[in-house]
Coordinates of C-alpha atoms in Angstrom, one line a residue:
M1 CA -1.1 167.8 160.5
K2 CA 1.3 166.1 163.0
K3 CA -0.9 163.0 163.1
L4 CA -0.7 162.6 159.3
E5 CA 3.1 162.8 159.4
E6 CA 3.4 160.1 162.1
K7 CA 0.9 157.9 160.3
P8 CA 0.5 159.0 156.7
F9 CA -1.9 156.1 156.0
A10 CA -4.0 156.5 159.1
L11 CA -6.9 157.7 157.0
I12 CA -7.3 154.3 155.4
G13 CA -6.5 152.2 158.5
V14 CA -3.1 150.9 157.5
N15 CA -0.4 150.6 160.1
T16 CA 2.9 151.9 158.8
N17 CA 5.1 149.9 161.1
L18 CA 7.3 148.0 158.8
D19 CA 8.2 145.3 161.3
D20 CA 4.6 144.4 161.8
A21 CA 4.0 144.3 158.1
K22 CA 7.1 142.1 157.7
K23 CA 6.0 139.7 160.4
S24 CA 2.5 139.5 158.8
L25 CA 4.0 138.7 155.4
E26 CA 6.3 136.1 157.0
E27 CA 3.3 134.4 158.7
M28 CA 1.4 134.5 155.4
A29 CA 4.4 133.0 153.5
K30 CA 4.4 130.1 156.0
R31 CA 0.7 129.3 155.4
P32 CA -0.1 126.7 152.7
L33 CA -1.5 127.8 149.4
S34 CA -5.2 127.9 149.1
E35 CA -7.0 125.6 146.7
E36 CA -7.7 128.4 144.4
E37 CA -4.0 129.4 144.3
K38 CA -3.0 125.8 143.7
K39 CA -5.5 125.5 140.8
K40 CA -4.2 128.7 139.3
A41 CA -0.6 127.5 139.6
E42 CA -1.6 124.2 138.0
Q43 CA -3.4 125.9 135.2
L44 CA -0.4 128.1 134.4
A45 CA 1.9 125.0 134.5
Q46 CA -0.5 123.2 132.1
Q47 CA -0.7 126.1 129.8
Q48 CA 3.1 126.4 129.6
K49 CA 3.4 122.6 129.1
K50 CA 0.8 122.8 126.3
V51 CA 2.7 125.6 124.6
E52 CA 5.9 123.6 124.8
E53 CA 4.2 120.5 123.3
L54 CA 2.7 122.5 120.5
T55 CA 6.1 124.0 119.7
K56 CA 7.7 120.5 119.6
E57 CA 4.8 119.2 117.4
L58 CA 5.2 122.1 115.0
Q59 CA 8.9 121.5 114.8
K60 CA 8.3 117.8 114.0
K61 CA 5.8 118.8 111.3
V62 CA 8.3 121.2 109.7
E63 CA 10.9 118.5 109.6
E64 CA 8.4 116.1 108.1
M65 CA 7.4 118.6 105.4
Q66 CA 11.1 119.3 104.6
K67 CA 11.7 115.5 104.2
D68 CA 8.6 115.1 102.0
N69 CA 9.5 118.1 99.9
A70 CA 13.1 117.0 99.5
A71 CA 11.9 113.5 98.4
R72 CA 9.5 115.1 95.8
S73 CA 12.2 117.3 94.5
L74 CA 14.6 114.4 94.1
Q75 CA 11.9 112.4 92.3
R76 CA 11.2 115.3 89.9
A77 CA 14.9 115.6 89.2
Q78 CA 15.2 111.9 88.6
D79 CA 12.2 112.0 86.3
S80 CA 13.8 114.9 84.4
M81 CA 17.0 113.0 84.1
K82 CA 15.1 109.9 82.8
G83 CA 13.2 112.1 80.3
A84 CA 16.5 113.6 79.1
Q85 CA 18.0 110.1 78.8
Q86 CA 14.9 108.9 76.8
Q87 CA 15.2 111.9 74.5
L88 CA 18.8 111.2 73.9
E89 CA 18.0 107.6 73.0
Q90 CA 15.2 108.6 70.7
N91 CA 16.9 111.4 68.9
Q92 CA 20.3 109.7 68.5
P93 CA 22.2 112.8 67.4
A94 CA 24.6 112.5 64.5
S95 CA 27.7 113.2 66.4
A96 CA 29.1 112.6 69.9
Q97 CA 29.5 116.4 70.4
E98 CA 25.8 117.0 69.8
E99 CA 25.0 114.2 72.2
E100 CA 27.2 115.7 74.9
E101 CA 25.7 119.1 74.4
K102 CA 22.1 117.7 74.7
A103 CA 23.1 115.8 77.8
L104 CA 24.7 118.9 79.3
E105 CA 21.6 120.9 78.6
D106 CA 19.4 118.3 80.2
L107 CA 21.7 118.2 83.2
K108 CA 21.5 122.0 83.5
K109 CA 17.7 121.9 83.4
A110 CA 17.7 119.2 86.1
E111 CA 20.1 121.2 88.2
E112 CA 17.9 124.3 87.9
E113 CA 14.8 122.3 88.9
L114 CA 16.7 121.0 91.9
K115 CA 17.8 124.5 92.9
D116 CA 14.2 125.7 92.6
A117 CA 12.9 122.9 94.6
L118 CA 15.5 123.5 97.3
E119 CA 14.7 127.2 97.4
E120 CA 11.0 126.3 97.8
L121 CA 11.8 123.9 100.6
K122 CA 13.9 126.6 102.3
R123 CA 11.1 129.1 102.0
Q124 CA 8.5 126.7 103.4
A125 CA 10.7 125.8 106.3
E126 CA 11.4 129.4 107.1
E127 CA 7.6 130.1 107.0
E128 CA 6.9 127.2 109.3
L129 CA 9.7 128.2 111.7
G130 CA 8.3 131.8 111.7
R131 CA 4.9 130.4 112.6
A132 CA 6.4 128.2 115.3
K133 CA 8.2 131.2 116.8
R134 CA 5.1 133.3 116.7
L135 CA 3.1 130.6 118.5
E136 CA 5.9 130.2 121.1
T137 CA 6.0 134.0 121.6
A138 CA 2.2 134.1 122.0
G139 CA 2.4 131.4 124.6
R140 CA 5.1 133.1 126.5
L141 CA 3.2 136.4 126.3
A142 CA 0.0 134.6 127.6
G143 CA 2.1 133.1 130.4
G144 CA 3.6 136.4 131.3
I145 CA 0.2 138.1 131.3
A146 CA -1.2 135.4 133.5
H147 CA 1.8 135.7 135.8
D148 CA 1.4 139.5 136.0
F149 CA -2.3 139.2 136.6
N150 CA -1.6 136.8 139.4
N151 CA 0.9 139.2 140.9
L152 CA -1.7 142.0 140.8
L153 CA -4.3 139.8 142.4
G154 CA -1.9 138.5 145.1
P155 CA -2.0 141.7 147.2
L156 CA -5.8 141.9 146.9
V157 CA -6.0 138.5 148.5
V158 CA -3.2 139.0 151.0
Y159 CA -4.1 142.5 152.2
P160 CA -7.4 141.5 154.0
E161 CA -5.5 138.7 155.7
I162 CA -2.9 141.1 156.9
L163 CA -5.6 143.3 158.3
Q164 CA -7.2 140.4 160.0
V165 CA -3.9 139.4 161.6
K166 CA -3.2 142.9 162.7
Y167 CA -6.8 143.8 163.8
P168 CA -8.5 140.6 164.9

């Protein structure tokens, strides 16, 4: 039992001397990255860059959609105003008061249409922003998982090298 207390990991062949382990890790830290490790790091960097590019692209598309929808809404409002003006010209109400009332009604309709169009634009923009955020979150999650996976694989690659340095 005393042997196990002195070297609790003796059964699996691991030296518990922390100084030796620290020296081994320092030696490994000095060594250059392997080609496989470099490739993995490049792949992770490319994936992160791609997620950022996609996020920027999505934001641009949202802005374009907002501009297009705003232009369409403005055109509809202008068409509505022209229609109201044509109706006024065609009907030629008997009094100025009736004319003002009709013009006011037409303006209220145009205002309601503008409000509806703006609400629709806002809703669409919020949906697109939500999609962009979800995509960004998925990208960050994928990057985090890849990073964690790399952290898990690191000791599996390093441990045999430590053993080779310790027990040549």
